[in-house]
mmCIF file of C-alpha atoms in Angstrom:
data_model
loop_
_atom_site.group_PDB
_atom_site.id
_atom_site.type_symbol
_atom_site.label_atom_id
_atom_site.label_comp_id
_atom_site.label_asym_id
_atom_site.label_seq_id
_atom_site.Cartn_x
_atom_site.Cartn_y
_atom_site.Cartn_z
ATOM 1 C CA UNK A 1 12.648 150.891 -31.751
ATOM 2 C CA UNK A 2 9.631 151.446 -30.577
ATOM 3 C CA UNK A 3 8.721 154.056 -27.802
ATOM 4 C CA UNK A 4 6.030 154.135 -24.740
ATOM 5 C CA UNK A 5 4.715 156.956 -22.711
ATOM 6 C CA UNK A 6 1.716 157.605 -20.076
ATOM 7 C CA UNK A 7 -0.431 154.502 -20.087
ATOM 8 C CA UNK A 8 1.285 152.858 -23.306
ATOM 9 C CA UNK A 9 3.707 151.308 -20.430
ATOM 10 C CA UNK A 10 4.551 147.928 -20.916
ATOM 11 C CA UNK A 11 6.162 146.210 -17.472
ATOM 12 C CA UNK A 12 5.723 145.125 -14.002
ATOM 13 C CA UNK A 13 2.700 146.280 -12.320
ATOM 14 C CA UNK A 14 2.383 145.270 -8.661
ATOM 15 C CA UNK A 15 -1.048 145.807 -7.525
ATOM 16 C CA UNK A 16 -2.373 143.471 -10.633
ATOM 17 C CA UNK A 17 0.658 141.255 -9.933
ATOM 18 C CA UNK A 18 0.459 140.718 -5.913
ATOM 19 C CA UNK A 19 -2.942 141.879 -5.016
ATOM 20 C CA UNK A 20 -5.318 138.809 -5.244
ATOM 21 C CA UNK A 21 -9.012 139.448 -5.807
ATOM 22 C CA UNK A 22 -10.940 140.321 -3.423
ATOM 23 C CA UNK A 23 -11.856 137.299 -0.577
ATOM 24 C CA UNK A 24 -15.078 135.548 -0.616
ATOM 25 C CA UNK A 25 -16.289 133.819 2.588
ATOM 26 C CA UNK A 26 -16.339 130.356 1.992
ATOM 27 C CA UNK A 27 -16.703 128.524 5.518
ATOM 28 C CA UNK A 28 -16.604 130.744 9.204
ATOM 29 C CA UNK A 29 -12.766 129.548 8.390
ATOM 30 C CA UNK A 30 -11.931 129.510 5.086
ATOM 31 C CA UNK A 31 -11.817 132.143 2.488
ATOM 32 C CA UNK A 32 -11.790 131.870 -1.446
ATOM 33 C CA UNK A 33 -9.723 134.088 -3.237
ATOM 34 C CA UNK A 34 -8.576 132.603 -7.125
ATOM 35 C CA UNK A 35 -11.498 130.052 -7.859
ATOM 36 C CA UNK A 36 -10.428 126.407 -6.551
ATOM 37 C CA UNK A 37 -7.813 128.197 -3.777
ATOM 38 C CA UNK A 38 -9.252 127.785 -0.660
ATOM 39 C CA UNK A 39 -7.376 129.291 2.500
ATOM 40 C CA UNK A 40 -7.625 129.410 6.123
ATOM 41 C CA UNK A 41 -8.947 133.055 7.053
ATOM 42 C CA UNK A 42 -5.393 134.747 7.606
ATOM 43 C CA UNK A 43 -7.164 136.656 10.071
ATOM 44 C CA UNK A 44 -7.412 133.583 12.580
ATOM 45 C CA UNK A 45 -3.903 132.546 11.648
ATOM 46 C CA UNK A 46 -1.750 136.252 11.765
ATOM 47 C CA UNK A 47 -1.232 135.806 15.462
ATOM 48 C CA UNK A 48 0.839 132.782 15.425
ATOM 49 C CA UNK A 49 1.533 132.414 11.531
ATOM 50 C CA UNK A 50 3.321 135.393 9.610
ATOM 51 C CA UNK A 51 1.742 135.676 6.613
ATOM 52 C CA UNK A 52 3.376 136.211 3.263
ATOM 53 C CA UNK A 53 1.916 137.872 -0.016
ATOM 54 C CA UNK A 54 2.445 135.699 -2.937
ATOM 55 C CA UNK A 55 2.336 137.044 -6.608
ATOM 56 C CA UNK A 56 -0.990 135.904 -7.991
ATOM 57 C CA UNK A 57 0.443 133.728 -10.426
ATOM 58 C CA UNK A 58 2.824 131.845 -7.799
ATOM 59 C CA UNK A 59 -0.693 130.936 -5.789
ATOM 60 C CA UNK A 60 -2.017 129.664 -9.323
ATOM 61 C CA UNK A 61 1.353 127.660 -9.906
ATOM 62 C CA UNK A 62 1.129 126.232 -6.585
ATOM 63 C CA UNK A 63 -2.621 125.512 -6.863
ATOM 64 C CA UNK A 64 -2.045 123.857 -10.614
ATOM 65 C CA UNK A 65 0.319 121.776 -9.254
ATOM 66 C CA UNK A 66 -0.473 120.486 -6.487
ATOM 67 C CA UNK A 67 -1.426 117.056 -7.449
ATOM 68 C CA UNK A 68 1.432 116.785 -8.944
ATOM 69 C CA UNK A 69 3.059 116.906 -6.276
ATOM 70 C CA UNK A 70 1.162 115.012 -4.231
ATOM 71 C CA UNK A 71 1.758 112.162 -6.519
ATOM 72 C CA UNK A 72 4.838 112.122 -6.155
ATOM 73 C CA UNK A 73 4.857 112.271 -2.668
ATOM 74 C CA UNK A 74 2.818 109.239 -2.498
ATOM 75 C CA UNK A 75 5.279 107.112 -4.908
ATOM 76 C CA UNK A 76 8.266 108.265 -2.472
ATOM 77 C CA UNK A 77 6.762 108.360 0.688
ATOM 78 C CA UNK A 78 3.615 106.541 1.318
ATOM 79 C CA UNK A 79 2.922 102.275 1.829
ATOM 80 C CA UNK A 80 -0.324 102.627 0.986
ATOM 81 C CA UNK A 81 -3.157 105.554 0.274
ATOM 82 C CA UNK A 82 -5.705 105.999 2.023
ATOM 83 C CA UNK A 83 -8.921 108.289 1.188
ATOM 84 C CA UNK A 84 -10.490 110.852 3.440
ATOM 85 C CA UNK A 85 -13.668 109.205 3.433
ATOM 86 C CA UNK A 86 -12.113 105.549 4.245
ATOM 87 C CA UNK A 87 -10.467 107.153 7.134
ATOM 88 C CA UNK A 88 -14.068 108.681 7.559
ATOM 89 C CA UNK A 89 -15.856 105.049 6.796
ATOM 90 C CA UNK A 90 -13.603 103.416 9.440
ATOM 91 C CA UNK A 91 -14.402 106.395 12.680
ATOM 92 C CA UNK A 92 -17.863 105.892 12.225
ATOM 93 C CA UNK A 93 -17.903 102.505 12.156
ATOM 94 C CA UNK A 94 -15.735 102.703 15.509
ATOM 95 C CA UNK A 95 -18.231 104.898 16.700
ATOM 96 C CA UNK A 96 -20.987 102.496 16.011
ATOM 97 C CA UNK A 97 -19.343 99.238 17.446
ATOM 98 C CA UNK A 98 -19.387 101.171 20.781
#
């Protein structure tokens, strides 16, 4: 049996477990936190939105999987899918014919 003391702990630490790094600005809205997670400032959201604090590696789970689960949303769900730059494609070309 092996024993730990002072720093030799071996167990939950919160602060490295909840406490994202620290934000980078990546739009006037959007904010960077775990490379590839981008998030709505939660400064321009707090007054209508309560925010939660996730454990870092539920953010990564969510963020690994989200295509995932967007595929299978799509095979459920959707008739057809359509591409943010068709929809895109198709305004401007409104836009032109007017």
């Amino acid at each position: 049996m092996s024993t730990t003391s002072g720093n030799d702990r071996v167990g939950y630490r919160y602060a490295e477990q909840v406490t994202p790094p620290d934000p980078q600005r990546a739009s006037d809205v959007a904010i960077t936190t775990h490379e590839h997670v981008y998030e709505v400032d939660p400064r321009l959201m707090e007054r209508w939105v309560l925010q939660q604090q996730f454990p870092n590696w539920d953010s990564l789970r969510i963020m690994n999987s989200r295509h995932q689960h967007l595929e299978w949303m799509h095979r459920h769900f959707a008739h057809h899918v359509i591409t943010g730059s068709a929809l895109l494609a198709e305004v401007d070309q409104e836009d032109h014919q007017e």
